CSV table of N, CA and C in Angstrom, one decimal:
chain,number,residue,atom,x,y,z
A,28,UNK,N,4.4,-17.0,19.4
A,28,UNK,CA,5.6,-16.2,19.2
A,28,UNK,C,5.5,-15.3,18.0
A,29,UNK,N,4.4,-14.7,17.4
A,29,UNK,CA,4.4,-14.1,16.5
A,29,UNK,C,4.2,-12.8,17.0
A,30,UNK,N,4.8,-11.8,16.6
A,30,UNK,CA,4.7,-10.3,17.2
A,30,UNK,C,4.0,-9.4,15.9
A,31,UNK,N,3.1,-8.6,16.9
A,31,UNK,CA,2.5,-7.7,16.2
A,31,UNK,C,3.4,-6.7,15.1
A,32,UNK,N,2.6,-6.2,13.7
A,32,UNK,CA,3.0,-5.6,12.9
A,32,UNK,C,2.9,-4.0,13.4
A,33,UNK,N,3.9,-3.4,13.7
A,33,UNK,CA,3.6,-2.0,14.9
A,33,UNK,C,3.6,-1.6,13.3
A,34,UNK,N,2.3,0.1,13.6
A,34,UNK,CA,2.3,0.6,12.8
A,34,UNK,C,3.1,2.0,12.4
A,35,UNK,N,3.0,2.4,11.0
A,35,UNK,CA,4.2,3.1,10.6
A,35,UNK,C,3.7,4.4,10.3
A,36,UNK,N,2.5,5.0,10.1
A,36,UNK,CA,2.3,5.9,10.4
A,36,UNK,C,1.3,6.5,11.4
A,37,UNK,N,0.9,7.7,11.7
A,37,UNK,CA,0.4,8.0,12.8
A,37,UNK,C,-1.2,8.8,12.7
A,38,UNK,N,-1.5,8.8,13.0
A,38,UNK,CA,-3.4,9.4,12.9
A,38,UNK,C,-3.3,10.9,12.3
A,39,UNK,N,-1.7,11.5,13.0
A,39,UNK,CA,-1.9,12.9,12.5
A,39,UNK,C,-1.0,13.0,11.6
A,40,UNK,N,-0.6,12.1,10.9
A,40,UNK,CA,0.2,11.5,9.5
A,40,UNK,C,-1.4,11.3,8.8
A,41,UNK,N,-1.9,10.4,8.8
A,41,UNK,CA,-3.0,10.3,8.1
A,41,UNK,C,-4.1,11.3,7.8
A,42,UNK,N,-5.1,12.0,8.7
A,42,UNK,CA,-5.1,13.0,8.8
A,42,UNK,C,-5.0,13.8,7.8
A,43,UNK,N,-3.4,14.4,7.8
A,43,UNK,CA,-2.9,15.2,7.2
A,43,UNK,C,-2.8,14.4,5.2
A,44,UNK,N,-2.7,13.3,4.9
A,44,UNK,CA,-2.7,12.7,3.9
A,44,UNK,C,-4.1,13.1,3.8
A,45,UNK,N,-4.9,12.7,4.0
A,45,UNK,CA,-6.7,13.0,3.7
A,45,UNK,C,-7.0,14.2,3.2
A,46,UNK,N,-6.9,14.8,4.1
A,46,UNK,CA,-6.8,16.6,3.8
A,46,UNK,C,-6.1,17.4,2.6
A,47,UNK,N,-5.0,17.1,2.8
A,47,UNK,CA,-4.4,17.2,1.6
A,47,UNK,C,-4.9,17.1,0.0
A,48,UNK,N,-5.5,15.5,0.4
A,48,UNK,CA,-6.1,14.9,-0.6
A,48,UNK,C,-7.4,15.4,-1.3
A,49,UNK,N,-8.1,16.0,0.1
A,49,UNK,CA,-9.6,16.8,-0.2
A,49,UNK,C,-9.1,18.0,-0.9
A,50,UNK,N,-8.0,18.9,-0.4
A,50,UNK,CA,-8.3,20.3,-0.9
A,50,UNK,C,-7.4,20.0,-2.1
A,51,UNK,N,-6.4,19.2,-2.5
A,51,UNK,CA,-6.0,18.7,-4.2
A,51,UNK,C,-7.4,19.0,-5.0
A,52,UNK,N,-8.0,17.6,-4.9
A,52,UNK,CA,-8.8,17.6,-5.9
A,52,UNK,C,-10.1,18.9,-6.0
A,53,UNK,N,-10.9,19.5,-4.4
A,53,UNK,CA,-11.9,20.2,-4.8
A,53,UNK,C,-10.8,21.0,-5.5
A,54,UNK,N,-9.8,21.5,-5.2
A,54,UNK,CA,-8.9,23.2,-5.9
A,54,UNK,C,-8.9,23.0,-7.2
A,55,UNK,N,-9.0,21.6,-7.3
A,55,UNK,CA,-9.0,21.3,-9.0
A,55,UNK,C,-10.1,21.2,-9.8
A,56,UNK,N,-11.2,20.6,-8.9
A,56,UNK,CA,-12.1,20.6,-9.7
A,56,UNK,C,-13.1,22.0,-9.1
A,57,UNK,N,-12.9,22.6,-8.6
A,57,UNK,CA,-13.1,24.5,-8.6
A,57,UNK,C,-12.5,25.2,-10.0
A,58,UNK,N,-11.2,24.4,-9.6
A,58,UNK,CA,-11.0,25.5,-11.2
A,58,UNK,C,-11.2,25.0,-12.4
A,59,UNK,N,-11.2,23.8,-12.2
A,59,UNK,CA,-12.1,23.8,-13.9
A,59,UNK,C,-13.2,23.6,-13.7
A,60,UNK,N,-14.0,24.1,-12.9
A,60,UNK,CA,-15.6,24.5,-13.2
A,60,UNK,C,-15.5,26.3,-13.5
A,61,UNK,N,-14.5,26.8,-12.9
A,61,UNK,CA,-14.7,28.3,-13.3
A,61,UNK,C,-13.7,28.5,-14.6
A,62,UNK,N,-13.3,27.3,-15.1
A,62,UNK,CA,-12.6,28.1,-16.2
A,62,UNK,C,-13.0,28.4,-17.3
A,63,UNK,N,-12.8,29.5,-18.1
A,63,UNK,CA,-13.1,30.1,-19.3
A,63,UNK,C,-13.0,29.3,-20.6
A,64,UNK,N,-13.8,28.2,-20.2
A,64,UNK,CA,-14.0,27.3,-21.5
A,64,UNK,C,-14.9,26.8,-22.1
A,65,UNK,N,-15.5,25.7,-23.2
A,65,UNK,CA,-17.2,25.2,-23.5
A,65,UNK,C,-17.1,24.2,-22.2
A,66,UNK,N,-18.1,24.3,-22.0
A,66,UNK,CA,-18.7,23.0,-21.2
A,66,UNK,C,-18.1,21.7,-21.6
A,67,UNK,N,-17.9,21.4,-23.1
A,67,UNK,CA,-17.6,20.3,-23.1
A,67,UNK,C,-15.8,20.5,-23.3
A,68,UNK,N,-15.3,21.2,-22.8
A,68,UNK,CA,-13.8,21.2,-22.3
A,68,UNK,C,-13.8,21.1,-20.8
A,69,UNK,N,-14.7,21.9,-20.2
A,69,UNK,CA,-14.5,21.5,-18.7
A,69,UNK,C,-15.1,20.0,-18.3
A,70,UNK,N,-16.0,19.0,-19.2
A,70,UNK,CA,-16.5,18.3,-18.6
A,70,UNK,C,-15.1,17.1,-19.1
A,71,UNK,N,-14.6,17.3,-20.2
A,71,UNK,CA,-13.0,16.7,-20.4
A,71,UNK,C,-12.6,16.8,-19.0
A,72,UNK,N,-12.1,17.5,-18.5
A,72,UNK,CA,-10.9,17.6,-18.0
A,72,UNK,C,-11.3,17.1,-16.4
A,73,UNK,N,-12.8,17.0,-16.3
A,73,UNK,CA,-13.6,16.4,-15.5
A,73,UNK,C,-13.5,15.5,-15.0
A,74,UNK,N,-13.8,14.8,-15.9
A,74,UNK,CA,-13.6,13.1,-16.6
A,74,UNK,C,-12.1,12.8,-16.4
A,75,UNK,N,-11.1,13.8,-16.9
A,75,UNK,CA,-9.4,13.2,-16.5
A,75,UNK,C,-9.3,13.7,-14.9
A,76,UNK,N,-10.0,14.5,-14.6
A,76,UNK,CA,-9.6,14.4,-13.0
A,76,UNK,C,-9.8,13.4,-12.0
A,77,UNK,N,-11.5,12.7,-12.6
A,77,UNK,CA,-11.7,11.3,-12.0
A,77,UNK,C,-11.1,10.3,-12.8
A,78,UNK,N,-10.4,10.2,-13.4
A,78,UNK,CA,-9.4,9.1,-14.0
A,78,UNK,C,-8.4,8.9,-13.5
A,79,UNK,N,-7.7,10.3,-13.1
A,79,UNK,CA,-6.1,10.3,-12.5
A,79,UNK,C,-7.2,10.1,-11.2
A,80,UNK,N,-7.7,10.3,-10.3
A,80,UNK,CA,-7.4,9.8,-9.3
A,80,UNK,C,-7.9,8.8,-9.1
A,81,UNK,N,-8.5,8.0,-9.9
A,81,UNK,CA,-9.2,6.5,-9.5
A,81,UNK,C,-7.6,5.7,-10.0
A,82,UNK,N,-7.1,5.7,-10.9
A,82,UNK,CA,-5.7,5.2,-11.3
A,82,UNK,C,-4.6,5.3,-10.0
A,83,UNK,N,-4.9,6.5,-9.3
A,83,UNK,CA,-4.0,6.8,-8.3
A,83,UNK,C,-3.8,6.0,-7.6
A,84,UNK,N,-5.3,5.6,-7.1
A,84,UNK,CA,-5.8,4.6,-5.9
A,84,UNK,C,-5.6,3.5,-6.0
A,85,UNK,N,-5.8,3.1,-7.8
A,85,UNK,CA,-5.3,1.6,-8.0
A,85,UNK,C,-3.9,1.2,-8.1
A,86,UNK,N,-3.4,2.5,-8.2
A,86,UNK,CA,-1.6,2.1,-7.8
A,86,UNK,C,-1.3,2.2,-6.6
A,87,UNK,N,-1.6,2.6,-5.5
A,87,UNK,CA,-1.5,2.6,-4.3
A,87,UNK,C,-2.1,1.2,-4.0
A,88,UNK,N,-3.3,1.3,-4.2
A,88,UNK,CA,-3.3,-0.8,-3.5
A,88,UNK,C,-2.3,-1.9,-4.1
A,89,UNK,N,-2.1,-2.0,-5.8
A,89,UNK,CA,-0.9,-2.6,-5.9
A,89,UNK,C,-0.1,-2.4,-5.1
A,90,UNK,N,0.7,-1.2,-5.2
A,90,UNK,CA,1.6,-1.3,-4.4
A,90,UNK,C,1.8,-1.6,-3.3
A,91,UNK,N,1.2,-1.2,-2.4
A,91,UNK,CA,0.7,-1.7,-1.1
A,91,UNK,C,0.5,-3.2,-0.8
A,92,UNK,N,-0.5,-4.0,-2.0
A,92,UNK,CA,-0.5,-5.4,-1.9
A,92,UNK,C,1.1,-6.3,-2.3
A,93,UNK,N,1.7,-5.7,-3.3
A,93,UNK,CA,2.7,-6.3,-3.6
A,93,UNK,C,3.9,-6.3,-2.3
A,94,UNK,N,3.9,-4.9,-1.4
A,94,UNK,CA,4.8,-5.3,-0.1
A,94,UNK,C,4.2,-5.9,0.8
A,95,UNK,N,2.7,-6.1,1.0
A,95,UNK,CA,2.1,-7.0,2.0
A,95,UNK,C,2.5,-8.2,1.6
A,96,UNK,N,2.7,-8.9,0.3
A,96,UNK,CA,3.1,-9.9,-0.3
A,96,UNK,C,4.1,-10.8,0.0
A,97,UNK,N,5.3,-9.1,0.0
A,97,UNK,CA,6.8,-9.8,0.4
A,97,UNK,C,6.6,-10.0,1.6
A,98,UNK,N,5.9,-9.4,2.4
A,98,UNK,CA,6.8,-9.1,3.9
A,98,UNK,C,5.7,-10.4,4.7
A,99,UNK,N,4.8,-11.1,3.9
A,99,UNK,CA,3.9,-12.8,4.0
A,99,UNK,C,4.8,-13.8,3.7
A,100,UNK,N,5.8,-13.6,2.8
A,100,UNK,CA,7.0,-14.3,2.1
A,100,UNK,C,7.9,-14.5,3.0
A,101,UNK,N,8.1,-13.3,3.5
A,101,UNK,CA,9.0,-13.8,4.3
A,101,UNK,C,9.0,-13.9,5.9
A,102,UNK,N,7.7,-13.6,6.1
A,102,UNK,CA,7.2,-14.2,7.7
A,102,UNK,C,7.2,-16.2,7.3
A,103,UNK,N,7.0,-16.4,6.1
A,103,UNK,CA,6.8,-17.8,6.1
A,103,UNK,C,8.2,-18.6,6.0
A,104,UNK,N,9.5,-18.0,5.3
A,104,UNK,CA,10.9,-18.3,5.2
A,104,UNK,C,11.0,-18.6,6.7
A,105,UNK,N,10.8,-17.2,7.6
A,105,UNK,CA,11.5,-17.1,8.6
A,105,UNK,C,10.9,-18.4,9.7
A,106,UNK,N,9.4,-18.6,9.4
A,106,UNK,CA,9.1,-19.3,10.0
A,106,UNK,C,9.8,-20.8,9.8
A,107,UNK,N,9.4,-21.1,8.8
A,107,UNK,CA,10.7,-22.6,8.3
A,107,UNK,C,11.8,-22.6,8.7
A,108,UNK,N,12.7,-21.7,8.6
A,108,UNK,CA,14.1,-21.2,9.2
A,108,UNK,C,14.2,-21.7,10.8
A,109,UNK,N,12.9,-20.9,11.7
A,109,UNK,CA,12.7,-21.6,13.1
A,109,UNK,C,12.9,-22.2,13.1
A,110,UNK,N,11.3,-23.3,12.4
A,110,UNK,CA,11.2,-24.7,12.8
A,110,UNK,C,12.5,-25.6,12.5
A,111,UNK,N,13.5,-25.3,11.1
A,111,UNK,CA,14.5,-26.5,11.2
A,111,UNK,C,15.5,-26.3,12.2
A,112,UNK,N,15.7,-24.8,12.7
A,112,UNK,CA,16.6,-24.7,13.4
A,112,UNK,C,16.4,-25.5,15.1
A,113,UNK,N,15.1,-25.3,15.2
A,113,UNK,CA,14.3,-25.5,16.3
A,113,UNK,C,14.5,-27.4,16.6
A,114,UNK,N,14.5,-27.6,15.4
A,114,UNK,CA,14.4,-29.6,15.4
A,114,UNK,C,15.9,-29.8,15.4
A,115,UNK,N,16.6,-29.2,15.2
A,115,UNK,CA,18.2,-29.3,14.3
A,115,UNK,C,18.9,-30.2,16.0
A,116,UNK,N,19.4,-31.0,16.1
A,116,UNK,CA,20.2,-31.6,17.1
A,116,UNK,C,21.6,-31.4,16.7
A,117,UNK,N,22.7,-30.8,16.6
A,117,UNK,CA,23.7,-30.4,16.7
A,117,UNK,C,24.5,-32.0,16.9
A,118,UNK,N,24.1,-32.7,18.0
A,118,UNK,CA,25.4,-33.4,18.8
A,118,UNK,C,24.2,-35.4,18.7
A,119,UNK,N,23.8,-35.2,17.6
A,119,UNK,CA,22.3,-36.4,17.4
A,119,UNK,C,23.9,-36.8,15.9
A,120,UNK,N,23.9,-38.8,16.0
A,120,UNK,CA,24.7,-39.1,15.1
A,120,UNK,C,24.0,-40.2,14.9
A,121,UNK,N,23.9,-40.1,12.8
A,121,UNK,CA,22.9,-41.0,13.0
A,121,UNK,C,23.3,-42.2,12.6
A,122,UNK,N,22.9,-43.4,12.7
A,122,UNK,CA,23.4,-44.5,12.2
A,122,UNK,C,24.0,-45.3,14.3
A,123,UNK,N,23.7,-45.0,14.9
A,123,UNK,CA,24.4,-45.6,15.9
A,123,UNK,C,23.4,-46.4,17.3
């Protein structure tokens, strides 16, 4: 009796997240390779571009793990919830 987790977004939702994501960062790191600075300003800003986005990623899996977390939480409530309801005899008196 456990039913599948249908999913919440779509290939051409994703897709489009990916993409997005490629031409973000090359546009970024295009222009601070052409910008009018020393070398060691563009290789700064370099460095902060792969920082924000490795940080990015690691807040996305938190986040992500922390609602996989709840929504494990409470597949397990709900399951206990069944089973006492499931044993529960309404019209059972005991002592007789």
């Amino acid at each position: 009796m456990t039913a599948s987790v249908p999913h919440r977004t779509t290939s051409a939702y994703y897709l489009q997240a990916v993409a997005s994501f490629g031409f973000a960062t090359a546009a970024l790191a295009l222009g601070i390779a052409y910008l009018p600075a020393s070398a060691w300003m563009r290789a700064f800003l370099g460095v902060g571009l792969l920082y924000v986005i490795t940080s990015a990623f690691t807040l996305a899996k938190v986040v992500r793990d922390r609602q996989d977390e709840g929504a494990i939480t409470s597949r397990v409530d709900q399951a206990r919830l069944e089973k006492l309801l499931a044993e529960h005899d309404p019209f059972k008196v005991d002592g007789i």
